Short mmCIF file of C-alpha atoms in Angstrom, two decimals:
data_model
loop_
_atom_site.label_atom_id
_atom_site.label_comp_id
_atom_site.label_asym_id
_atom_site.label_seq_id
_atom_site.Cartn_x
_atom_site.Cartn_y
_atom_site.Cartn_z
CA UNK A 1 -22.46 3.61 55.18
CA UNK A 2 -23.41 7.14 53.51
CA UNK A 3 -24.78 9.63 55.63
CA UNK A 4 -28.67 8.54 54.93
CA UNK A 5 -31.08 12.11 55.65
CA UNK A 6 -33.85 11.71 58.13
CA UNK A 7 -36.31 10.56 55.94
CA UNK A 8 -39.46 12.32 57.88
CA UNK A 9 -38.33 15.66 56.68
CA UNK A 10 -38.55 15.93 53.20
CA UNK A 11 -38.86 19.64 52.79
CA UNK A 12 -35.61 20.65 54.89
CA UNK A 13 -33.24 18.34 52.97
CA UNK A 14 -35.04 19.49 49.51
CA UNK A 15 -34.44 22.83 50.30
CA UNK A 16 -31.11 22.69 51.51
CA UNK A 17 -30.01 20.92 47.93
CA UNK A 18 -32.18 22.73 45.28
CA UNK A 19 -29.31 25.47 44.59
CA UNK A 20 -26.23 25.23 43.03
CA UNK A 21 -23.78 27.92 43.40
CA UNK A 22 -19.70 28.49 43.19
CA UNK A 23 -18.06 28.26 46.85
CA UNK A 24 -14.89 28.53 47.68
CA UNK A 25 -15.55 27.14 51.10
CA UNK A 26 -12.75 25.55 53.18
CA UNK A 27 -11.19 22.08 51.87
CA UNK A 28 -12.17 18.96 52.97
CA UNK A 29 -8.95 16.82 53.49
CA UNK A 30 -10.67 13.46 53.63
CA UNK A 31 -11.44 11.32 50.80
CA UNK A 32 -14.53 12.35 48.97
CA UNK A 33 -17.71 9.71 49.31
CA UNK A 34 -18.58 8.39 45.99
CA UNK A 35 -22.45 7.31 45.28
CA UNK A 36 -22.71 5.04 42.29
CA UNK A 37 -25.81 4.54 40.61
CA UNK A 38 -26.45 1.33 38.93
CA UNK A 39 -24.97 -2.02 39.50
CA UNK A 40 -24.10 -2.63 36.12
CA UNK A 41 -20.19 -3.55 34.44
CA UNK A 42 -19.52 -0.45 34.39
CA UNK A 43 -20.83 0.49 37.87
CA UNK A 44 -19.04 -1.91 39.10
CA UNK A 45 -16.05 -1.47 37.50
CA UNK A 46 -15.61 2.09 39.36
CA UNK A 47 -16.53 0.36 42.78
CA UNK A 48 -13.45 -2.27 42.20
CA UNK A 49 -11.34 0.80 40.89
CA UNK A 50 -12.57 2.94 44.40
CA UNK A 51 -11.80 -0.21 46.36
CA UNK A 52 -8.36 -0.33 45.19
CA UNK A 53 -7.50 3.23 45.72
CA UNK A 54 -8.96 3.28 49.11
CA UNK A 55 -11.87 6.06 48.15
CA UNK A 56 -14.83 5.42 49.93
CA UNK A 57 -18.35 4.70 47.52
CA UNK A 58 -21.48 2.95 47.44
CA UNK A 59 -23.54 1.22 44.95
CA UNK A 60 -27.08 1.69 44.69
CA UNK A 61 -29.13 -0.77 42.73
CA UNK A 62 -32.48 0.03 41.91
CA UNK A 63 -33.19 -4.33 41.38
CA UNK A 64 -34.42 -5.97 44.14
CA UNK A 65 -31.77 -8.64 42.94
CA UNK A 66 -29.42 -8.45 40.01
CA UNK A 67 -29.89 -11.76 37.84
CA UNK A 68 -27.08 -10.84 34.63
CA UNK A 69 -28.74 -11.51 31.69
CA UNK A 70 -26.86 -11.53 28.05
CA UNK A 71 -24.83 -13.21 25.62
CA UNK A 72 -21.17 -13.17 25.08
CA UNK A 73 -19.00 -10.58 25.60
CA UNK A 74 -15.49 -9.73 24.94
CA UNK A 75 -13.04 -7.97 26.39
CA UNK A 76 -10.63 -6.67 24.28
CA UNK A 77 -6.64 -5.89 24.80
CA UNK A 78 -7.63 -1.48 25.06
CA UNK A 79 -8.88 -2.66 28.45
CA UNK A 80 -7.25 -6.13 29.64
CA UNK A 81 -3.95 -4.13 31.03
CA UNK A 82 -6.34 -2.29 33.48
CA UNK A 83 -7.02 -5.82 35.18
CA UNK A 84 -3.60 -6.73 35.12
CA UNK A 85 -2.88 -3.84 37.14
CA UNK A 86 -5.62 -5.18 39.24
CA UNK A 87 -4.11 -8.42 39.89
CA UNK A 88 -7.32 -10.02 37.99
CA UNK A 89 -6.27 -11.04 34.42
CA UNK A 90 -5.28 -14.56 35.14
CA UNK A 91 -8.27 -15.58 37.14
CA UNK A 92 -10.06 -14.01 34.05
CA UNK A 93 -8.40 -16.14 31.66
CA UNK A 94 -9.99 -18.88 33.23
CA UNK A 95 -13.71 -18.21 33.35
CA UNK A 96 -13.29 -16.94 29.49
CA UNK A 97 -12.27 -18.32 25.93
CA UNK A 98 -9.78 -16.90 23.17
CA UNK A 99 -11.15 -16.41 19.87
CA UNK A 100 -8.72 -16.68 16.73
CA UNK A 101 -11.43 -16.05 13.96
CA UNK A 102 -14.88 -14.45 13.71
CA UNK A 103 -16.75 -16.10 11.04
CA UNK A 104 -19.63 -14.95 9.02
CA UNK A 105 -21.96 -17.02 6.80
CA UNK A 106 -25.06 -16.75 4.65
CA UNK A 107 -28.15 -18.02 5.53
CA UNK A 108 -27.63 -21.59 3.93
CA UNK A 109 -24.35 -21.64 5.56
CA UNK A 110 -22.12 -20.28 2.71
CA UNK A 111 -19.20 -18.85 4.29
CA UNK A 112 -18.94 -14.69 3.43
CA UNK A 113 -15.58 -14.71 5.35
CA UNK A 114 -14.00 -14.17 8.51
CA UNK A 115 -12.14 -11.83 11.00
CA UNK A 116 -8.54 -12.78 11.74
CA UNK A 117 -8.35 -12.13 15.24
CA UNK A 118 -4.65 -13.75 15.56
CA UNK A 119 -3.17 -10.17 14.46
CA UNK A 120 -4.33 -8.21 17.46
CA UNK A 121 -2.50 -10.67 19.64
CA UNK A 122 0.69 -10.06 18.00
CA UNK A 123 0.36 -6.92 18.02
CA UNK A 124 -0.63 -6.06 21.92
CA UNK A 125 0.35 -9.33 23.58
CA UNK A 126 -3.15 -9.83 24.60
CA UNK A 127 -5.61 -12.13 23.68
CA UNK A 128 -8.92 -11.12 23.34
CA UNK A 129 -11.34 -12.79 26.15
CA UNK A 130 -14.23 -13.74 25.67
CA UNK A 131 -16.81 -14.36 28.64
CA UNK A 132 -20.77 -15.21 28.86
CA UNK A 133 -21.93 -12.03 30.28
CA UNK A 134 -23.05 -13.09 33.22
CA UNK A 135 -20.16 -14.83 34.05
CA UNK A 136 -17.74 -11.46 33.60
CA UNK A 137 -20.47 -9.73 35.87
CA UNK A 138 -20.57 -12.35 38.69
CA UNK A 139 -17.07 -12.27 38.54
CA UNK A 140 -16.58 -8.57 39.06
CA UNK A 141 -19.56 -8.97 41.69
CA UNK A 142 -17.64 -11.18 43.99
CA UNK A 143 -14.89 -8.68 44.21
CA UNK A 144 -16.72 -6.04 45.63
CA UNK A 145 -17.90 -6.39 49.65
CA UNK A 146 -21.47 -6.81 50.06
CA UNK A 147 -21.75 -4.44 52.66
CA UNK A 148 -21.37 -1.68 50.06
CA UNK A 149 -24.02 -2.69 47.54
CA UNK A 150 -27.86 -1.53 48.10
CA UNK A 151 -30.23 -3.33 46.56
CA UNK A 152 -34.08 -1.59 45.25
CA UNK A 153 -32.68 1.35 46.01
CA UNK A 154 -34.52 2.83 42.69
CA UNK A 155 -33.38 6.70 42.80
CA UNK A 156 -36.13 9.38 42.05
CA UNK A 157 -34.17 12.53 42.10
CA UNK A 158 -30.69 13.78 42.51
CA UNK A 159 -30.15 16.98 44.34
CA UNK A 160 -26.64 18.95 45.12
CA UNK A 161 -25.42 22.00 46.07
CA UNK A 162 -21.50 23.30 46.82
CA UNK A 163 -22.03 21.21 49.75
CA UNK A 164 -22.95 18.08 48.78
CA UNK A 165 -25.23 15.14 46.25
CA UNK A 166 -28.20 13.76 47.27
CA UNK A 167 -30.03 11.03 46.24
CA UNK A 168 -33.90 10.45 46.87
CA UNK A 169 -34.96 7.41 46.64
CA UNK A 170 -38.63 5.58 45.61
CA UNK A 171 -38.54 3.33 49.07
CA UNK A 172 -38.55 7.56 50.83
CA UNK A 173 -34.49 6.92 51.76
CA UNK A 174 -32.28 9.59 51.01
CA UNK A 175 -28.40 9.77 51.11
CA UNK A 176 -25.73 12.26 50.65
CA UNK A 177 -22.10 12.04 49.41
CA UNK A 178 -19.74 14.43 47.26
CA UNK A 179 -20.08 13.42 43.77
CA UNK A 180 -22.45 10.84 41.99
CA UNK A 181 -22.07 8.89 39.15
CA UNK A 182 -24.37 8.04 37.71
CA UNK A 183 -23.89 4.36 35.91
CA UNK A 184 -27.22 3.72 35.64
CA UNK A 185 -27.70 2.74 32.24
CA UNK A 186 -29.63 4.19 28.70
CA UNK A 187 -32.52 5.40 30.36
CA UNK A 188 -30.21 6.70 33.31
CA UNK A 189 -32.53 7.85 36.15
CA UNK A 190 -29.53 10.20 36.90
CA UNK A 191 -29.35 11.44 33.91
CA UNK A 192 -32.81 12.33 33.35
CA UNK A 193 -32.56 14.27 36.51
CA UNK A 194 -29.40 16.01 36.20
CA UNK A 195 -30.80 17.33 32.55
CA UNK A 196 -33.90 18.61 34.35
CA UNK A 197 -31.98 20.63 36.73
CA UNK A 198 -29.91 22.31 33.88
CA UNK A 199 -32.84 22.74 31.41
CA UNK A 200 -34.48 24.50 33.98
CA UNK A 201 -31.83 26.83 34.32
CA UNK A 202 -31.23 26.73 30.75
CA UNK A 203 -27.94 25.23 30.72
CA UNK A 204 -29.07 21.76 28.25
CA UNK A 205 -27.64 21.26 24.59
CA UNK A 206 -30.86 20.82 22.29
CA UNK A 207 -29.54 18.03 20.71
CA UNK A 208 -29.42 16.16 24.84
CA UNK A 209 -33.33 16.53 24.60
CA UNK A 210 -33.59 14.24 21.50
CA UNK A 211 -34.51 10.77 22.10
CA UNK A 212 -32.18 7.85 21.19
CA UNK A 213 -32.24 5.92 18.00
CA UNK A 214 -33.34 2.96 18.10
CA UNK A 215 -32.16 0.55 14.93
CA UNK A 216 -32.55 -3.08 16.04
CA UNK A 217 -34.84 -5.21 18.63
CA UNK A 218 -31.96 -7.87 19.52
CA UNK A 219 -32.54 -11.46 21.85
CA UNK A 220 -30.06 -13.04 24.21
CA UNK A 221 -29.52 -15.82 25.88
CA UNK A 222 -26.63 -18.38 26.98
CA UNK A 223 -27.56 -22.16 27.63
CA UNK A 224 -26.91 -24.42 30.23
CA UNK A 225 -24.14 -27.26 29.69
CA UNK A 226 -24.59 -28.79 26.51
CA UNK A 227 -22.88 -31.97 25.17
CA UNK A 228 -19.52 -31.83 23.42
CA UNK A 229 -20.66 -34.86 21.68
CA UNK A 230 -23.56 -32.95 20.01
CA UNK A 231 -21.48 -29.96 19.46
CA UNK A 232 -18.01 -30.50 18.97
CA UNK A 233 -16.81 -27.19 19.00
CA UNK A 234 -17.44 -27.05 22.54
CA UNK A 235 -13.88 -29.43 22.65
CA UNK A 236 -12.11 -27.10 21.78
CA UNK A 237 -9.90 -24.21 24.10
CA UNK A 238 -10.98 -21.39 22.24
CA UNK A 239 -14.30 -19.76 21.05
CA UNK A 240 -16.12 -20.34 17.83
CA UNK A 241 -17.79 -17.16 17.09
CA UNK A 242 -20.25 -16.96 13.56
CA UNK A 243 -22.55 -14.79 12.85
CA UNK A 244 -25.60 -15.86 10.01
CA UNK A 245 -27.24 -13.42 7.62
CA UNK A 246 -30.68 -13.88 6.76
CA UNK A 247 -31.09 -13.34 2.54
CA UNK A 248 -34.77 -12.36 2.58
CA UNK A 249 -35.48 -11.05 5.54
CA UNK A 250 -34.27 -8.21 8.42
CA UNK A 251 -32.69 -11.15 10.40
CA UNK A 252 -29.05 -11.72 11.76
CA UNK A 253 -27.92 -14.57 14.37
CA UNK A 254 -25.00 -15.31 16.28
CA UNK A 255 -23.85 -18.08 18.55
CA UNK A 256 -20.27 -18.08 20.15
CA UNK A 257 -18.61 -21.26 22.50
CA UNK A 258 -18.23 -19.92 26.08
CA UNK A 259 -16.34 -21.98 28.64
CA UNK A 260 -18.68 -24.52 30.84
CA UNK A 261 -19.52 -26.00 27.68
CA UNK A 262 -22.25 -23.48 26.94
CA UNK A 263 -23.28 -21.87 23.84
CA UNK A 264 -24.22 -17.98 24.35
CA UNK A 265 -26.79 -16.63 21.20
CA UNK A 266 -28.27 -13.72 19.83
CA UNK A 267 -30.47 -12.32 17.26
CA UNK A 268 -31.41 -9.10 15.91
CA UNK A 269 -34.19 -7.89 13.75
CA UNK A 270 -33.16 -4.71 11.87
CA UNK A 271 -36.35 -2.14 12.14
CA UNK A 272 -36.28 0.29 9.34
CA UNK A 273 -37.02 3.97 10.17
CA UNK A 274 -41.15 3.88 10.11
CA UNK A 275 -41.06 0.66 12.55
CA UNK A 276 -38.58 2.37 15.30
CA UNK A 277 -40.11 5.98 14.82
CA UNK A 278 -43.91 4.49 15.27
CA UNK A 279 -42.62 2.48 18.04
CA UNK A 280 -44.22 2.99 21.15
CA UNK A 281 -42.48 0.64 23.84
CA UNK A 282 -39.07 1.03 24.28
CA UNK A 283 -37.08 -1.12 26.62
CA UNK A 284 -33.41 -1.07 27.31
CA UNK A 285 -33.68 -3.48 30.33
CA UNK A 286 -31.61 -6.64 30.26
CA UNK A 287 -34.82 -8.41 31.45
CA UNK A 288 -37.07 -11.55 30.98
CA UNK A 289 -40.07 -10.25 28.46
CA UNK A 290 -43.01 -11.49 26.37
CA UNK A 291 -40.48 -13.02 24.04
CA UNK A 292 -42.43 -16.12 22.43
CA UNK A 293 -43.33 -14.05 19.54
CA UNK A 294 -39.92 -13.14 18.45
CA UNK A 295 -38.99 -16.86 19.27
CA UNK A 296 -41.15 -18.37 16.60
CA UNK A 297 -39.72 -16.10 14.01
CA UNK A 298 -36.07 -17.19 15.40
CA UNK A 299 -37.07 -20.92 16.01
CA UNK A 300 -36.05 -22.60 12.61
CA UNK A 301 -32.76 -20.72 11.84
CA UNK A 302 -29.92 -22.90 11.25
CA UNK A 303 -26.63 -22.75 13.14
CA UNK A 304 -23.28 -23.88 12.11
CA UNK A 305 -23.41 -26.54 15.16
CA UNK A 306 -25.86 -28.53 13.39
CA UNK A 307 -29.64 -28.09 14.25
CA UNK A 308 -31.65 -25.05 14.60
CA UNK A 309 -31.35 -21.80 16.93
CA UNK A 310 -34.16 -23.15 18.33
CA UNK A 311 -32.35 -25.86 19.99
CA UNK A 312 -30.25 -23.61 21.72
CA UNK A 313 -33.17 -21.57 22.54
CA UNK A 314 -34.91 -24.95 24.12
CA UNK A 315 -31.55 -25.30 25.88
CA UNK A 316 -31.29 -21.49 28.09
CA UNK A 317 -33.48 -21.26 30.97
CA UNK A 318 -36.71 -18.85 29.78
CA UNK A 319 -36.44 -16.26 32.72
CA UNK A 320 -32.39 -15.93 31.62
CA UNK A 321 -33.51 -14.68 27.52
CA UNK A 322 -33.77 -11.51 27.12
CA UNK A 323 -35.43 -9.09 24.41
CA UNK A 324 -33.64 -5.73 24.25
CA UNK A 325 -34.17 -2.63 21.71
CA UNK A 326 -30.66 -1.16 20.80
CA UNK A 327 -31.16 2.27 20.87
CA UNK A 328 -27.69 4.83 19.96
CA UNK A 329 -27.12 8.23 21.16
CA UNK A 330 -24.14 9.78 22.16
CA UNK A 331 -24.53 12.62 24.93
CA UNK A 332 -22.93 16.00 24.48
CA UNK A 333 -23.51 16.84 28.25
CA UNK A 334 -21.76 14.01 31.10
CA UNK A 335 -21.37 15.99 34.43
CA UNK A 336 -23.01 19.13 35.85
CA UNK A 337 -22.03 19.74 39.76
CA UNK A 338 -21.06 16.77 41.71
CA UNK A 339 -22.91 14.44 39.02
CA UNK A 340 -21.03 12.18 36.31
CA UNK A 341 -22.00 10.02 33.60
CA UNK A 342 -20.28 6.81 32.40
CA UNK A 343 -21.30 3.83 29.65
CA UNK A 344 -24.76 3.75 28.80
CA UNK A 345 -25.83 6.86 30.35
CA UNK A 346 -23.10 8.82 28.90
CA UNK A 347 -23.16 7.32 25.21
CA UNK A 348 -25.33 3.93 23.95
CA UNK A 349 -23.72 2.32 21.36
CA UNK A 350 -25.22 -0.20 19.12
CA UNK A 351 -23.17 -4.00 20.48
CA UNK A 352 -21.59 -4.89 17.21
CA UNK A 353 -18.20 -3.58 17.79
CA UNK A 354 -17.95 -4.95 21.51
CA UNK A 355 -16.80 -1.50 22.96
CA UNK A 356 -20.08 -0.81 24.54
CA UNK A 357 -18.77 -3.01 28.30
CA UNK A 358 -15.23 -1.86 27.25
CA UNK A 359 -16.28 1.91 26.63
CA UNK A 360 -18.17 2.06 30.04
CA UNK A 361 -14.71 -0.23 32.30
CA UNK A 362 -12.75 2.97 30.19
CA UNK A 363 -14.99 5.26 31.57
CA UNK A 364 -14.63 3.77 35.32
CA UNK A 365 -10.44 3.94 34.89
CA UNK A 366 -10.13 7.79 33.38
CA UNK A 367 -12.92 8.88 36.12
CA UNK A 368 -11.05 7.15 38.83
CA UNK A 369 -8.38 8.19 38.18
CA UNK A 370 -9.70 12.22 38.07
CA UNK A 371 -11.25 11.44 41.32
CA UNK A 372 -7.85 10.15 43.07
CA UNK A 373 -5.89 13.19 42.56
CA UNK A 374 -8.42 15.32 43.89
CA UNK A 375 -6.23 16.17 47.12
CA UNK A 376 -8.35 19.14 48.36
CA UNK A 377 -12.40 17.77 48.50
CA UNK A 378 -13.62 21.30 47.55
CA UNK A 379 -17.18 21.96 45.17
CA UNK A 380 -14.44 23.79 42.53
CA UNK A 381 -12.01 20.70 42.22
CA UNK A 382 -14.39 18.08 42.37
CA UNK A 383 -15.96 20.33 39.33
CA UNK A 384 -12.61 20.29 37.79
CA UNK A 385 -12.09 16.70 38.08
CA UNK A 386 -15.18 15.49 36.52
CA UNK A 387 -14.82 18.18 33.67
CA UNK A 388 -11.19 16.69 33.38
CA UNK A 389 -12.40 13.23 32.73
CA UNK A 390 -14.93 14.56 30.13
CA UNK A 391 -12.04 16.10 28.28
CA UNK A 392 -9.93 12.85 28.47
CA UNK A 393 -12.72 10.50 27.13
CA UNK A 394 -15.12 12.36 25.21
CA UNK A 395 -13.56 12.29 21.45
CA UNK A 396 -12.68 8.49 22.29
CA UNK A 397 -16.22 7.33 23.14
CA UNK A 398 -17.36 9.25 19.99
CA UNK A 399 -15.02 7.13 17.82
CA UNK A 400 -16.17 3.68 19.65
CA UNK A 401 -20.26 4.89 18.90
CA UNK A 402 -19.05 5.96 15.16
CA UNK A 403 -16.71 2.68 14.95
CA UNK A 404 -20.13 0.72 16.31
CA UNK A 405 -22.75 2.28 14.14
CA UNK A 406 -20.57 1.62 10.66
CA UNK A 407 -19.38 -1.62 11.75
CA UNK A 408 -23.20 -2.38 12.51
CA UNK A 409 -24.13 -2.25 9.12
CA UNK A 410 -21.10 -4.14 8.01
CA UNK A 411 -21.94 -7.14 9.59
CA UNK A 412 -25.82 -6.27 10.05
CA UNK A 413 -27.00 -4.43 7.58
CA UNK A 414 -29.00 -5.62 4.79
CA UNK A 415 -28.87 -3.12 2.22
CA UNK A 416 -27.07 -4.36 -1.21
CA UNK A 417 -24.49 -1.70 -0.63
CA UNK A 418 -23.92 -2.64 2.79
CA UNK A 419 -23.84 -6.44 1.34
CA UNK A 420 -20.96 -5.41 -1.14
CA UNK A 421 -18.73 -4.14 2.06
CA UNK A 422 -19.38 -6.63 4.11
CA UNK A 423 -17.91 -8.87 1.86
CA UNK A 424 -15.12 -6.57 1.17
CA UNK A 425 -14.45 -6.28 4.85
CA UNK A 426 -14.48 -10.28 5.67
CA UNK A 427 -12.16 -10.83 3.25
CA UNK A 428 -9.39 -8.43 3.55
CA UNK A 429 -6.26 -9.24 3.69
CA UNK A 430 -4.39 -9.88 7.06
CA UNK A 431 -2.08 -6.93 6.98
CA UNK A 432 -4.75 -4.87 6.35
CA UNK A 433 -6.38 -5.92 9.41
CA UNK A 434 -3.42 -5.71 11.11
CA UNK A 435 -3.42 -2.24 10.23
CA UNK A 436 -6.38 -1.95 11.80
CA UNK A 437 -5.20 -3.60 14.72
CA UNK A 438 -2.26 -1.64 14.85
CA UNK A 439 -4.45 1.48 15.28
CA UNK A 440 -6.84 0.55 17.62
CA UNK A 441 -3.92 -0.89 19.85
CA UNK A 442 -2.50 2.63 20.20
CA UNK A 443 -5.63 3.77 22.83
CA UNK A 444 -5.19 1.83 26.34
CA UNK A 445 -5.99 3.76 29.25
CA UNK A 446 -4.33 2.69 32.35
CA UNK A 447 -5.11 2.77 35.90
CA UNK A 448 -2.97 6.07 36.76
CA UNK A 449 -2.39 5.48 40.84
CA UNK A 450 -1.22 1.99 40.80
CA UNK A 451 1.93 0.84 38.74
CA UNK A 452 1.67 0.37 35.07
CA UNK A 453 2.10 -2.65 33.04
CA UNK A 454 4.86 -3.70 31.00
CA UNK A 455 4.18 -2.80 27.28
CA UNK A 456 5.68 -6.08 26.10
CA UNK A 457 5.24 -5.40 22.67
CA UNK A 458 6.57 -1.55 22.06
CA UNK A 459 3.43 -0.29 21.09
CA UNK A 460 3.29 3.67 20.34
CA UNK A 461 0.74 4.28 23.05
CA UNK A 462 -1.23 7.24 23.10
CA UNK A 463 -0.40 9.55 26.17
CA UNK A 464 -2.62 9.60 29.39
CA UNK A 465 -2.08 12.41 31.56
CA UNK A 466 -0.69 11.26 34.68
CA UNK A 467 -1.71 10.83 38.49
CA UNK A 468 -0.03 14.11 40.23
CA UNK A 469 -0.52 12.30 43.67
CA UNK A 470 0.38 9.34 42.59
CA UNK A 471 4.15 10.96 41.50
CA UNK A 472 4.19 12.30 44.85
CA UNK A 473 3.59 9.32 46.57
CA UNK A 474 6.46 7.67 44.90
CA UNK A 475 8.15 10.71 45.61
CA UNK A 476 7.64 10.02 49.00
CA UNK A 477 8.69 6.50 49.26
CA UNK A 478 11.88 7.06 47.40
CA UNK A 479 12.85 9.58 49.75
CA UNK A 480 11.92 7.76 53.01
#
C-alpha cells in the first residue's frame, strides 16, 4: 500500500510538505507511486492504464461506496483503439449497443431530423458504443484489484515538496507518493487545494478563480428490464437514440435502448442567465436528490416508445435518478509540483457532445503515457512530465468544451436562431457529415508503451509523440 504518515503527528508531516522548491537531488530508479484521487471513469481509466504498464498507484475514493449513477454513454472511435490495445474492446462490444442514427423530434413527435452515425464507421472502422453508464463503470471497476481502491477516503489537503505528495485525509489518514492526480471531479478537492497553494504564492491565472457556468439542471436515470413487447425497439441489436424538444418551454428529453433490455433517460431544463447566476445550490454529484419536484414537471412528456417519460421514470429504481447541474469551465492551470488534473477537474464540459467520459479516458492515456517514460523519478522530470502532458492535451480538450458548448445549443437550445440551426444541422447532407467525421477521426491518442493498433482504414492520423522507453525496450528485445 502507500506509505500512510503516522497519523498522531500532524505538525511534523505538515511541516515537512508545506515548501516547494527546485532539487536536483539524486534519481530515484524505481517506478514512481501514483495517488489517484477520485474513483470516477476517468480515475479509473489511469489505474487500468498504471496496471498495464506495471507503475504502481492507488485510488482513493472519498464514497463510502460507489453506486454509478447516469444515463447512456458513448464511447466513440477517438478512444475505442486505446481498449483494443488493452485487450478490452470485444468484451465491450458486448455489454454495449451500436447506434446508426440519432434522431431528434418536436414535442408532438414531428421528426426535426437525424444524425447519420453510419459515416463515422466507414470512416474509422469503429462503431460507436454505446453503454448505460453504470454498466461502462462496473465494467472498468472489475478490472482493477480491490486491494488498490480506498474507499471514504475524502481528501482535505494535498501537500508536496521536491520530495514527495501528500494527501490528508477527513478520517485523520495521511499518505505519501510522487505525483497525484487528481481525478476527482468538477468540484475537485485537489484542485481546490493545489490553487490555494499557488494563489498564495501568487502563481494562479485570474480567470482559475472564476466559478463555473452553470447552463442546465439535467436528470438521469436508466430502468430496470422492461418488456420488448411494450417497447419494441428494445428487439432490436442496436440503440435507438431521440432526443424531444419542448416548443413552449426550457425543456429537452432523451431516451436511448441500452442492452439488458433497458431504456436509459434524461432531461434538462435550460436556466437562463438570472436563474444560474441567483442560484445558490450547486451540485455536480452524480447522486440520489430531492428530485420529485423536477419529476412532476418531467412526468407527462411523451416518448417515441409510446407512453410518457413518466413511465420510464416509474420504471428506474428512485435511489439510481439523479439530478445534476451542468456547470462548464475550462481550466487554464492542470499541474503545479507533483499534482495533475484530468476530466472534470481539468475542464467540465456541458454532456451534449459525449466527449466529456472520452475527454477525461484521453486524459488517462496522454498522462500515462508522460508518466511511463519518466526513467529517472526525480522532482524536475516528474515536473517535466506532467507539463508535457499539458502541452499534448490542452488545445484538444479546448476544442471538445468549444465543440460541447455550440453543439449544446444545437440540439438544446431554445432560442429561434438556435431553432433555425438545429434544423440546418439534422438535416445535412451525409457527405457533409462525413466531413465532419472525417475530421474528428484524425485525433486518436494511443496508448504509447504497448503496441499500436492497426489503422485499418488509412486514416491521416494526427501525430503523438512517442514513448522513448518504450523504443528502447523494443530496442532491446530485437537485439537479444
Amino acid at each position: 500500500m502507500p506509505f500512510e504518515a503516522d497519523t498522531t503527528s500532524n505538525t511534523s508531516s505538515t511541516s515537512k510538505y508545506t515548501k516547494m522548491e527546485d532539487s536536483n537531488s539524486q534519481a530515484v530508479l524505481d517506478p514512481p507511486v501514483v495517488l489517484i484521487a477520485g474513483a470516477g471513469l476517468g480515475g479509473l481509466m489511469a489505474a487500468l492504464l498504471l496496471e498495464k504498464a506495471n507503475i504502481n498507484y492507488f485510488v482513493f475514493e472519498r464514497a463510502a461506496k460507489v453506486k454509478p449513477l447516469g444515463s447512456v454513454i458513448s464511447l466513440s472511435p477517438n478512444i475505442l483503439p486505446c481498449f483494443q490495445q488493452l485487450g478490452l474492446l470485444q468484451e465491450m462490444e458486448k455489454i454495449s449497443l451500436t447506434c446508426d442514427h440519432m434522431e431528434l423530434y418536436h414535442q408532438n413527435l414531428e421528426r426535426i431530423g437525424s444524425v447519420d452515425g453510419r459515416g463515422f464507421t466507414e470512416i474509422t472502422g469503429y462503431k460507436a458504443l454505446f453503454f448505460s453508464r453504470p454498466d461502462l463503470y462496473n465494467f472498468l471497476l472489475s478490472k482493477i484489484p480491490p486491494s488498490k481502491i480506498f474507499m471514504s477516503k475524502k481528501i482535505l489537503s494535498i501537500l508536496q515538496n521536491d520530495e514527495g505528495v501528500m494527501i490528508r485525509c477527513s478520517d485523520n489518514t495521511h499518505y505519501h507518493g510522487d505525483i497525484l492526480i487528481g481525478a476527482d471531479g468538477a468540484y475537485s478537492g485537489v484542485r481546490q487545494s493545489m490553487y490555494k497553494q499557488m494563489d498564495e504564492l501568487g502563481l494562479l491565472p485570474a480567470v482559475d478563480k472564476e466559478d463555473m457556468s452553470v447552463g442546465y439542471i439535467c436528470m438521469v436515470g436508466t430502468t430496470g428490464p422492461l418488456d420488448p413487447e411494450k417497447y419494441p425497439a428494445l428487439k432490436d441489436s442496436r440503440c435507438h437514440f431521440a432526443t424531444i424538444l419542448s416548443k413552449d418551454t426550457p425543456h429537452s428529453w432523451s431516451t436511448a435502448t441500452v442492452s439488458g433490455h433497458r431504456l436509459a433517460w434524461s432531461a434538462k431544463v435550460q436556466l437562463d442567465k438570472a436563474t444560474a447566476k441567483d442560484m445558490m445550490f450547486r451540485n455536480s454529484e452524480w447522486g440520489p436528490e430531492s428530485n420529485q419536484a423536477m419529476i412532476d414537471e418531467l412526468y407527462n412528456f411523451p416518448t417515441i416508445h409510446g407512453g410518457k417519460l413518466g413511465d420510464l421514470i416509474d420504471a428506474t429504481d428512485k435511489d439510481n435518478i439523479s439530478k445534476v447541474y451542468i456547470e462548464e469551465k475550462m481550466f487554464q492551470t492542470w499541474n503545479y509540483g507533483r499534482t495533475v488534473l484530468i476530466g472534470d477537474a481539468a475542464h467540465k464540459m456541458q454532456p451534449s457532445g459525449g466527449q466529456g467520459a472520452v475527454a477525461a479516458m484521453q486524459d488517462a492515456v496522454i498522462l500515462v503515457n508522460c508518466i511511463y517514460d519518466i526513467e529517472n523519478i526525480t522532482f524536475e522530470n516528474i515536473k517535466a512530465a506532467l507539463a508535457s502532458y499539458k502541452s499534448q492535451r490542452f488545445e484538444k480538450a479546448q476544442e471538445q468544451v468549444n465543440m460541447s458548448k455550440m453543439l449544446g445549443k444545437i440540439i438544446f437550445g431554445h432560442k429561434w436562431t438556435e431553432r433555425m440551426l438545429r434544423t440546418v444541422i439534422y438535416n445535412l447532407p451525409k457527405w457533409a457529415q462525413d466531413n465532419t467525421y472525417t475530421k474528428m477521426a484524425t485525433y486518436r491518442p494511443m496508448i504509447a508503451f504497448l503496441p499500436p493498433v492497426p489503422n485499418v482504414n488509412n486514416i491521416k492520423l494526427l501525430p503523438q509523440r512517442p514513448s522513448t522507453r518504450y523504443a528502447k525496450e523494443l530496442a532491446n528485445v530485437m537485439t537479444s
